[in-house]
Coordinates of C-alpha atoms and ligand atoms in Angstrom, one line a residue:
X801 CA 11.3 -13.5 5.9
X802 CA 11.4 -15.4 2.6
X803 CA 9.0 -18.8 2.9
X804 CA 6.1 -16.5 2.0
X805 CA 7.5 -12.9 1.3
X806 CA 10.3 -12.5 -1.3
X807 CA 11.9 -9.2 -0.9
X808 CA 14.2 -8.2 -3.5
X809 CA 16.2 -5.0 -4.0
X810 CA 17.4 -3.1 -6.9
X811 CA 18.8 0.0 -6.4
X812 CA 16.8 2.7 -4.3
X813 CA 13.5 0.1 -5.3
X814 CA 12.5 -2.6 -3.1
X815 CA 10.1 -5.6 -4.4
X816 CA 8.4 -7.4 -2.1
X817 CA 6.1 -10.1 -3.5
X818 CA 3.9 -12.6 -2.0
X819 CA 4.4 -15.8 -2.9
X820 CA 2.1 -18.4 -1.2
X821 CA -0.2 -18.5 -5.2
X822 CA -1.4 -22.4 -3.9
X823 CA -3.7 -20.4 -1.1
X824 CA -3.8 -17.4 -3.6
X825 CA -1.6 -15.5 -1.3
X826 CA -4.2 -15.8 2.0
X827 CA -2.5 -13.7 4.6
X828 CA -1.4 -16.1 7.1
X829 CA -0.2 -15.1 10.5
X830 CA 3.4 -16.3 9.2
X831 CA 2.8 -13.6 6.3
X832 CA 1.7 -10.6 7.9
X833 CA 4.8 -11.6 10.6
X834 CA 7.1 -11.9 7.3
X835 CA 5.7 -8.7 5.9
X836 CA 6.4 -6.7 8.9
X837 CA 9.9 -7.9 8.8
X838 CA 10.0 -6.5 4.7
X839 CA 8.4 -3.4 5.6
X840 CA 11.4 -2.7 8.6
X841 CA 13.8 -3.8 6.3
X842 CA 12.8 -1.6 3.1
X843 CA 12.3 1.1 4.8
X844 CA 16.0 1.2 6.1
X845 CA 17.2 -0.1 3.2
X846 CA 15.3 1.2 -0.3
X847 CA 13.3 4.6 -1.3
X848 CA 10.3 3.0 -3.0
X849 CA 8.7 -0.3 -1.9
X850 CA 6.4 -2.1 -4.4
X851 CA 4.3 -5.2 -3.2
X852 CA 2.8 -7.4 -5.5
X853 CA 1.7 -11.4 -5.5
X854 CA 2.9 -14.2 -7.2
X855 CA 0.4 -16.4 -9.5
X856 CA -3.4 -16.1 -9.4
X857 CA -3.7 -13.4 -6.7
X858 CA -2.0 -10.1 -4.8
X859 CA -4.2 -11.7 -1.9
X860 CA -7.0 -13.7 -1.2
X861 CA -7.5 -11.9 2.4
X862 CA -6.8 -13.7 6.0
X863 CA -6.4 -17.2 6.0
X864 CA -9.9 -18.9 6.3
X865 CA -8.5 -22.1 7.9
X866 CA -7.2 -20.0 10.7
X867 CA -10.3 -17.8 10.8
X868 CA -12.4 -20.7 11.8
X869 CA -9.5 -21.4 15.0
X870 CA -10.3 -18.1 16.5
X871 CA -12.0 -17.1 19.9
X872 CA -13.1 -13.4 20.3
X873 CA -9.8 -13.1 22.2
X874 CA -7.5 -14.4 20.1
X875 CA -9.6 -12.7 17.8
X876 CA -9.0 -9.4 18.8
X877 CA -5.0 -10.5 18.5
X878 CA -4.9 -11.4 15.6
X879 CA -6.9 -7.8 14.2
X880 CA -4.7 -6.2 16.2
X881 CA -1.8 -7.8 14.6
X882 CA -3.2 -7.3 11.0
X883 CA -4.2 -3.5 12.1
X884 CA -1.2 -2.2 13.4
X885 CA 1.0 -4.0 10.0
X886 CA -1.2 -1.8 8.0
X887 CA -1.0 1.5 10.2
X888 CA 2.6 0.7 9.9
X889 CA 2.4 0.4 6.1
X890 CA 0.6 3.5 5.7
X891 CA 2.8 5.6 8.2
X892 CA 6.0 3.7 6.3
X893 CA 8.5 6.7 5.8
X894 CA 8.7 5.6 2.0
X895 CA 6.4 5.3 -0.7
X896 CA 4.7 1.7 -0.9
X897 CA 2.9 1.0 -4.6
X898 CA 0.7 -1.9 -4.5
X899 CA 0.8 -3.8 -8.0
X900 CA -2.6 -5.5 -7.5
X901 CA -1.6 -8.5 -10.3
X902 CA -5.4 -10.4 -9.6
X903 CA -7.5 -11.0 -6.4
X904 CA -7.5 -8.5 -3.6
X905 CA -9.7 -9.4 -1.4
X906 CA -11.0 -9.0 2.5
X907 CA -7.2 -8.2 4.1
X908 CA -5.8 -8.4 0.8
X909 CA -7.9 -5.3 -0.1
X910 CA -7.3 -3.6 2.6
X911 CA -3.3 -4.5 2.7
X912 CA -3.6 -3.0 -0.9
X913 CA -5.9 0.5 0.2
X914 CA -3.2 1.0 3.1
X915 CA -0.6 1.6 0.4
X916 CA 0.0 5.1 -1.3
X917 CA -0.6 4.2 -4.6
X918 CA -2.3 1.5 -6.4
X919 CA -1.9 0.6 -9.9
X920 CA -3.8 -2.8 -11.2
X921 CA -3.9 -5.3 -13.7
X922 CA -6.8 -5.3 -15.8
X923 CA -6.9 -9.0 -14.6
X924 CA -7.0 -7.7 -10.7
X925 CA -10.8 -8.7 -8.7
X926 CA -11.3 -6.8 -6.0
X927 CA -14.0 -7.0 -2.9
X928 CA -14.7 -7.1 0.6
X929 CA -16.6 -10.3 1.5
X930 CA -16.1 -10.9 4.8
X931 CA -19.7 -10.5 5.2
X932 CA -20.2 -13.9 3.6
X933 CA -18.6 -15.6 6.6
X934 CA -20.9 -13.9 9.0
X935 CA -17.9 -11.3 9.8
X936 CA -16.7 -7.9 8.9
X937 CA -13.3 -6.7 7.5
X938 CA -11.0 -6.4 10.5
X939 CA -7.7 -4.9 9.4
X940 CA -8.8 -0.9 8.4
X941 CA -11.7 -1.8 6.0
X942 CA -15.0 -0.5 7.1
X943 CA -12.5 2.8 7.7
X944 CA -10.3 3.2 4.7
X945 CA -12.7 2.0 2.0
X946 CA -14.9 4.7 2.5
X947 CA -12.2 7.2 2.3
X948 CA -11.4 6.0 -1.0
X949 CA -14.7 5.2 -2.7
X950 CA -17.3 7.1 -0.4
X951 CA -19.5 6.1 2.1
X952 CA -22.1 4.9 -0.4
X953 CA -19.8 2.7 -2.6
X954 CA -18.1 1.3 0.3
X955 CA -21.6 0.4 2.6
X956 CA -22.4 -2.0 -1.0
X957 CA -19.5 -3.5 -1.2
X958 CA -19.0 -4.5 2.5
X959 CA -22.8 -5.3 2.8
X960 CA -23.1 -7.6 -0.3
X961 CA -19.3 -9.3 -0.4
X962 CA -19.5 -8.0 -3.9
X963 CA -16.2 -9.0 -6.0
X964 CA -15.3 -6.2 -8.8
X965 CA -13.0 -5.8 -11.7
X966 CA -10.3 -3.5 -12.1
X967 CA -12.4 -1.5 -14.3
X968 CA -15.2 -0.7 -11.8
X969 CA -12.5 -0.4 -9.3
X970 CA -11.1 2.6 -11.3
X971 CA -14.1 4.1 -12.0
X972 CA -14.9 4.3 -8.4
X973 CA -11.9 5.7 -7.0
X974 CA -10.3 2.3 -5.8
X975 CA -7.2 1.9 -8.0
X976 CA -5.3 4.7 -9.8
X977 CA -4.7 3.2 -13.0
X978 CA -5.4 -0.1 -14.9
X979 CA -3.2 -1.6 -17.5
X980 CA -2.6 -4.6 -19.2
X981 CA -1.2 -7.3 -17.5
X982 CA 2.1 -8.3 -18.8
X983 CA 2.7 -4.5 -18.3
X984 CA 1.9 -4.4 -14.7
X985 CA 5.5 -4.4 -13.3
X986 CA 6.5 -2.2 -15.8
X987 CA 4.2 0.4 -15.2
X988 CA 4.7 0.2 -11.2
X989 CA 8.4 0.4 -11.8
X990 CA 7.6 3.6 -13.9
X991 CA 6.1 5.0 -11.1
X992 CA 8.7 4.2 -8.8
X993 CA 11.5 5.2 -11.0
X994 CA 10.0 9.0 -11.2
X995 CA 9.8 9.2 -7.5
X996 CA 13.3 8.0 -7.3
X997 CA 14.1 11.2 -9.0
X998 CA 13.1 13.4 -6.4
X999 CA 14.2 14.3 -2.8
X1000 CA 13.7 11.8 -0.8
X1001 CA 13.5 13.9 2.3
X1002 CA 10.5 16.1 0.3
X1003 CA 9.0 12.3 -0.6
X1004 CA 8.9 11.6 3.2
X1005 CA 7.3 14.9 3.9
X1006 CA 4.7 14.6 1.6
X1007 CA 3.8 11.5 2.4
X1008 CA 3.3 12.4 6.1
X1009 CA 1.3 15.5 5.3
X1010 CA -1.0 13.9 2.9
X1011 CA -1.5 11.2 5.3
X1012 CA -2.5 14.0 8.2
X1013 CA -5.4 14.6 6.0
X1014 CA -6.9 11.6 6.5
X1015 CA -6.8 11.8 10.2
X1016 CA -6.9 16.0 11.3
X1017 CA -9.7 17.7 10.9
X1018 CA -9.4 20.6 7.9
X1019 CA -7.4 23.4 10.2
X1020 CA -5.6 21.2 11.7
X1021 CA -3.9 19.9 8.8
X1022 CA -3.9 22.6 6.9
X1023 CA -1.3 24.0 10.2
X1024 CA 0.7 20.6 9.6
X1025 CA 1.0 21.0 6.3
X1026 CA 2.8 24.7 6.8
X1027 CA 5.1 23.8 9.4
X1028 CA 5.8 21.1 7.3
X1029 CA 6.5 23.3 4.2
X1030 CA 8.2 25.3 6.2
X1031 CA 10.9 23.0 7.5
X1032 CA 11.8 21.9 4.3
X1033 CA 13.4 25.5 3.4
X1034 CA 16.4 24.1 5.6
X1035 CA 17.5 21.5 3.4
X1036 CA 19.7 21.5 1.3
X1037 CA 17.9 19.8 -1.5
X1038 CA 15.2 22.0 -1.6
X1039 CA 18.2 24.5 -2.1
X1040 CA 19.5 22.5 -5.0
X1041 CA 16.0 21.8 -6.3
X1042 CA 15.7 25.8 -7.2
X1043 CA 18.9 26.2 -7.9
X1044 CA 19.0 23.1 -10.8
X1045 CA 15.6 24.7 -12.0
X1046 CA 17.5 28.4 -12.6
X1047 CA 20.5 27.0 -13.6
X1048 CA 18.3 24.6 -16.2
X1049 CA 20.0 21.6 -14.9
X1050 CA 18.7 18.5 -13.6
X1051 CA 19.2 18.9 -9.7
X1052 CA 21.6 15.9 -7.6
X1053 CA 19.5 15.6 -4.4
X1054 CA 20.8 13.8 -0.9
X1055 CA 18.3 13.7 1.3
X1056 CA 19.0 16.5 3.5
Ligands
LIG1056 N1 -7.9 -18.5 3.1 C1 -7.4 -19.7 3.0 N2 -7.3 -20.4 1.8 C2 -7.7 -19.7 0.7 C3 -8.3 -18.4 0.7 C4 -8.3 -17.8 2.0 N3 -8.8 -16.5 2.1 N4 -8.6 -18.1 -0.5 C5 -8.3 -19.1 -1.3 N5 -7.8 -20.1 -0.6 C6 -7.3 -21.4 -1.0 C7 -8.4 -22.4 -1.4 O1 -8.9 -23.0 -0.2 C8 -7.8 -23.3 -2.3 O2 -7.0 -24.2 -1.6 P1 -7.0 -25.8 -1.9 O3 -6.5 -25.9 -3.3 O4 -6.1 -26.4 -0.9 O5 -8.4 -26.2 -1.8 C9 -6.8 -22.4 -3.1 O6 -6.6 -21.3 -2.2 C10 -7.3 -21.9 -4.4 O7 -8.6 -21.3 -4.2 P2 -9.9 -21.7 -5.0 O8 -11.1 -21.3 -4.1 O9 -9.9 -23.2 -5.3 O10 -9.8 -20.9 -6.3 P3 -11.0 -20.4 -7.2 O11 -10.4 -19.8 -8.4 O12 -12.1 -21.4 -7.3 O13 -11.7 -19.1 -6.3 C11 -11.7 -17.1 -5.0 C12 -11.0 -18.0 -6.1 C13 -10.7 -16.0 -4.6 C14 -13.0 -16.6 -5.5 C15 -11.9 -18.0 -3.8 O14 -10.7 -18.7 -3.4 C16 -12.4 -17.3 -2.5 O15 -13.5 -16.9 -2.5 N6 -11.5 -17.1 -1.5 C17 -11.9 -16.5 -0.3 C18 -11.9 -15.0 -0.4 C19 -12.4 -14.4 1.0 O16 -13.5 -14.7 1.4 N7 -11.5 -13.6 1.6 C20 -11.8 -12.9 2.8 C21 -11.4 -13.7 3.9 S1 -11.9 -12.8 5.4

């Protein structure tokens, strides 16, 4: 960690921001390794991660020059390294926000839809254009897109390698918000900040139930969801979380 990744902490709030802007933040093999190291580390260490990218780009997806190296086997490798990072960043027992500060594209796209939320610069370019090298997005993209945008929207953008702005990227479901860009960190810190207030046990819980949805069918989840519920009436936050609110108090959660 650190020659591509800086990972700062403050507070309960980690910062991790990519910081290779001469390749406009490709993802390297030595990033995504780096970036699995930030993603054990926040995770024992803060309650909210927030990944950004240094200079011109969040990221400019995998690292071409390395592409052009690859067999089909180390092929397969190296998507499976870039898969699992991003199964891990989604399953990540904290909230990540991406702060998408310009281009997100291929595997910076997807590192960007395998966060929780996604708030983007109105200077952020987004796009999948793998196709334009004669391949196809490898780490989550054909799936996650689609569950984002819809099947439609997604099938254009992976079939034409068509680059968007933040704008179209809001309108279709892509990005949450879009503000200016000098207010970027601000606004992700915002964010972060109100989750700080709450129970971080409830955060975790959340997280993993809204995250069954994507992969249980509608029942299924639905049965998650109340054991989940369920199993937060024996902490003691939730406890102090009705109590505050009858007491009109603000509430002084602990995680348990
Ligand atoms: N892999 C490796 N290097 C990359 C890269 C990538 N994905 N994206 C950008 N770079 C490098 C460029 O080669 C260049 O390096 P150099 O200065 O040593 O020549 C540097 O980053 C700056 O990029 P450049 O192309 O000169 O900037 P630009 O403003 O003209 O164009 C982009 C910006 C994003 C449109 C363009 O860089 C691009 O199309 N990148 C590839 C995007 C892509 O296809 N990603 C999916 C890969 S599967």
């Amino acid at each position: 960690m650190g020659e591509r990744i800086k990972f700062e902490v403050d507070g309960g709030l980690g910062i991790a921001v990519l910081s290779r802007p001469e390749k406009l933040n490709a993802l390297d093999v030595k990033t995504r390794i780096e970036l699995k190291e930030v993603l054990e580390q926040a995770e024992k260490s803060v309650r909210v991660l927030i990944i950004t990218g240094s200079g011109r780009a969040f990221a400019a997806g995998a690292d071409i020059n390395e592409l052009l190296q690859r067999d089909p086997v180390k092929a397969l490798e190296a998507t499976k390294l870039g898969t699992e990072l991003f199964n891990r960043l989604e399953d990540l027992e904290i909230p990540v926000i991406a702060a998408i500060n310009g281009y997100a594209l291929g595997g910076g796209c997807e590192l960007a839809m395998a966060c929780d939320i996604r708030i983007a610069s109105e200077k952020a370019k987004f796009g999948q254009p793998e196709i334009n090298l004669a391949i196809i997005p490898g780490a989550g993209g054909t799936q996650r897109l689609p569950r984002l945008v819809g099947l439609g929207m997604a099938k254009r953008l992976v079939l034409t390698g068509e680059i968007i702005d933040a704008r179209t990227a809001l309108r279709i479901g892509l990005v949450d918000e879009v503000v200016e860009h000098d207010r970027l960190m601000e606004k992700a810190r915002e964010i972060a900040g109100r989750i700080l207030e709450k129970s971080p046990l409830a955060v975790k819980i959340a997280k993993k139930a809204l995250n069954a949805s994507m992969n249980m069918p509608l029942r299924d989840g639905i049965r998650y969801e109340a054991s989940l519920f369920s199993l937060l009436f024996s902490s003691e936050d939730a406890k102090e979380g009705m109590r505050a609110f009858l007491e009109k108090r603000k509430p002084e959660f602990r995680g348990w």
